[in-house]
Amino acid sequence: MNSPLLPRPMLRASVALLISLFLGLAPTASSAAYLELAPMLRHVSSTEARIWVKSSESTKLSVRISTKPDLSGSRTVRGPKLEAGSGLMGHVVVSNLQPGTLYYYSVLLDGKPATPRPYQSFTTAPAEGQPGHVRIAFTSCV
């Protein structure tokens, strides 16, 4: 007469999946690290920038940087391995930058992009002793 909403085998599989999710036993599709916090620009001078991140698990941090929005002609700057001892946090110091220049960047975790397009950007400070405009922003998680 009335057919169930789900066939019996599918209903059993659904219940088993829900139980395993509840117990934390479900297989993960991927154990790739991802960004839990950031990226956050820490300090930008006329020739370098520090980019901070916190990952979900142990991973190798690096940053691709370019003056082009699509990151063509980019270079990769290697950073530290993020491990439990550092709270899975760390930063990359990107040096050899040009003063007063707009840069685009992408964070890489284990060599794979962790930030989507459009890529984030920043402008380096003017050369020391040169006039220019500097913007400062403060953030908080409180």
Short mmCIF file of C-alpha atoms in Angstrom, two decimals:
data_model
loop_
_atom_site.label_atom_id
_atom_site.label_comp_id
_atom_site.label_asym_id
_atom_site.label_seq_id
_atom_site.Cartn_x
_atom_site.Cartn_y
_atom_site.Cartn_z
CA MET A 1 0.00 0.00 0.00
CA ASN A 2 2.12 2.90 1.26
CA SER A 3 5.74 2.62 0.22
CA PRO A 4 8.39 3.92 2.63
CA LEU A 5 10.12 7.20 1.82
CA LEU A 6 13.42 5.35 1.39
CA PRO A 7 13.92 1.74 0.28
CA ARG A 8 14.97 -0.47 3.22
CA PRO A 9 18.65 -0.89 2.17
CA MET A 10 19.05 2.86 1.72
CA LEU A 11 17.34 3.51 5.05
CA ARG A 12 19.76 1.11 6.78
CA ALA A 13 22.77 2.78 5.11
CA SER A 14 21.50 6.23 6.12
CA VAL A 15 21.03 5.17 9.74
CA ALA A 16 24.50 3.59 9.81
CA LEU A 17 26.03 6.79 8.41
CA LEU A 18 24.23 8.96 10.98
CA ILE A 19 25.41 6.71 13.82
CA SER A 20 29.00 6.78 12.56
CA LEU A 21 28.87 10.58 12.24
CA PHE A 22 27.51 10.85 15.76
CA LEU A 23 30.30 8.62 17.08
CA GLY A 24 32.95 10.40 15.02
CA LEU A 25 33.77 7.31 13.00
CA ALA A 26 32.88 8.59 9.56
CA PRO A 27 35.71 8.43 7.03
CA THR A 28 36.95 11.80 5.90
CA ALA A 29 37.04 12.60 2.21
CA SER A 30 40.42 14.25 2.63
CA SER A 31 42.83 14.91 5.42
CA ALA A 32 44.34 17.93 3.68
CA ALA A 33 45.14 20.89 5.91
CA TYR A 34 43.05 24.03 5.54
CA LEU A 35 43.23 27.56 6.95
CA GLU A 36 41.44 27.89 10.28
CA LEU A 37 42.39 31.55 10.68
CA ALA A 38 43.76 34.18 8.36
CA PRO A 39 45.76 34.86 6.27
CA MET A 40 46.54 38.06 8.09
CA LEU A 41 49.05 40.67 7.02
CA ARG A 42 51.21 41.36 10.06
CA HIS A 43 53.78 43.93 9.03
CA VAL A 44 54.49 45.58 5.70
CA SER A 45 57.54 47.76 5.15
CA SER A 46 58.90 49.20 1.93
CA THR A 47 60.75 45.96 1.13
CA GLU A 48 59.08 43.10 3.04
CA ALA A 49 55.80 41.75 4.34
CA ARG A 50 54.88 39.16 6.95
CA ILE A 51 51.86 36.95 6.32
CA TRP A 52 50.44 34.99 9.30
CA VAL A 53 48.17 31.91 9.23
CA LYS A 54 46.75 29.16 11.43
CA SER A 55 46.12 25.79 9.85
CA SER A 56 43.87 22.89 10.79
CA GLU A 57 46.74 20.42 11.08
CA SER A 58 50.46 20.02 10.58
CA THR A 59 51.49 21.33 7.17
CA LYS A 60 54.22 23.15 5.26
CA LEU A 61 53.46 26.85 4.74
CA SER A 62 54.46 28.90 1.70
CA VAL A 63 53.19 31.95 -0.20
CA ARG A 64 52.99 32.73 -3.93
CA ILE A 65 53.40 36.42 -4.68
CA SER A 66 53.19 38.53 -7.83
CA THR A 67 52.47 42.05 -9.04
CA LYS A 68 49.79 40.59 -11.33
CA PRO A 69 46.23 39.81 -10.10
CA ASP A 70 46.31 36.31 -11.65
CA LEU A 71 49.70 35.59 -10.01
CA SER A 72 51.37 35.09 -13.37
CA GLY A 73 55.11 35.51 -13.07
CA SER A 74 54.83 34.75 -9.36
CA ARG A 75 57.51 33.47 -7.05
CA THR A 76 57.03 31.12 -4.14
CA VAL A 77 58.43 31.97 -0.72
CA ARG A 78 58.80 29.00 1.59
CA GLY A 79 57.84 29.34 5.22
CA PRO A 80 57.93 27.11 8.27
CA LYS A 81 56.31 23.77 8.93
CA LEU A 82 53.25 24.45 11.07
CA GLU A 83 53.16 21.96 13.93
CA ALA A 84 51.30 21.39 17.18
CA GLY A 85 54.18 22.92 19.17
CA SER A 86 53.54 26.27 17.47
CA GLY A 87 49.76 25.96 17.79
CA LEU A 88 49.68 25.20 14.03
CA MET A 89 50.46 28.91 13.52
CA GLY A 90 53.28 30.63 11.70
CA HIS A 91 54.24 33.34 9.28
CA VAL A 92 56.18 33.80 6.07
CA VAL A 93 58.51 36.76 5.60
CA VAL A 94 58.30 37.88 1.97
CA SER A 95 61.37 39.98 1.23
CA ASN A 96 62.95 41.70 -1.79
CA LEU A 97 59.80 43.70 -2.50
CA GLN A 98 59.73 47.07 -4.25
CA PRO A 99 58.57 50.19 -2.35
CA GLY A 100 55.11 51.57 -3.12
CA THR A 101 54.11 48.50 -5.16
CA LEU A 102 50.82 46.57 -5.22
CA TYR A 103 51.32 42.81 -4.67
CA TYR A 104 48.88 39.90 -4.88
CA TYR A 105 49.39 36.69 -2.94
CA SER A 106 48.05 33.22 -2.28
CA VAL A 107 48.78 31.05 0.74
CA LEU A 108 49.86 27.47 -0.01
CA LEU A 109 49.57 24.58 2.44
CA ASP A 110 51.69 21.59 1.46
CA GLY A 111 52.13 23.28 -1.92
CA LYS A 112 48.38 23.50 -2.64
CA PRO A 113 46.42 26.79 -2.80
CA ALA A 114 44.53 27.48 0.44
CA THR A 115 43.08 30.85 -0.56
CA PRO A 116 40.61 31.35 -3.43
CA ARG A 117 40.50 33.98 -6.14
CA PRO A 118 40.38 36.92 -6.25
CA TYR A 119 43.75 36.86 -4.53
CA GLN A 120 44.39 39.11 -1.58
CA SER A 121 46.66 42.10 -2.03
CA PHE A 122 48.68 44.72 -0.23
CA THR A 123 50.81 47.72 -1.15
CA THR A 124 54.28 48.11 0.28
CA ALA A 125 55.15 51.30 2.13
CA PRO A 126 56.87 54.12 0.25
CA ALA A 127 60.67 54.12 0.18
CA GLU A 128 62.12 55.37 3.44
CA GLY A 129 62.32 59.15 3.48
CA GLN A 130 59.81 59.46 0.61
CA PRO A 131 56.35 61.00 1.08
CA GLY A 132 53.33 58.77 0.75
CA HIS A 133 50.07 57.63 2.29
CA VAL A 134 49.97 54.84 4.85
CA ARG A 135 46.75 53.18 6.02
CA ILE A 136 46.59 51.29 9.26
CA ALA A 137 43.84 48.88 10.30
CA PHE A 138 43.31 47.18 13.63
CA THR A 139 41.36 43.97 14.01
CA SER A 140 40.22 41.87 16.93
CA CYS A 141 38.41 38.62 17.49
CA VAL A 142 36.70 39.96 20.62
#
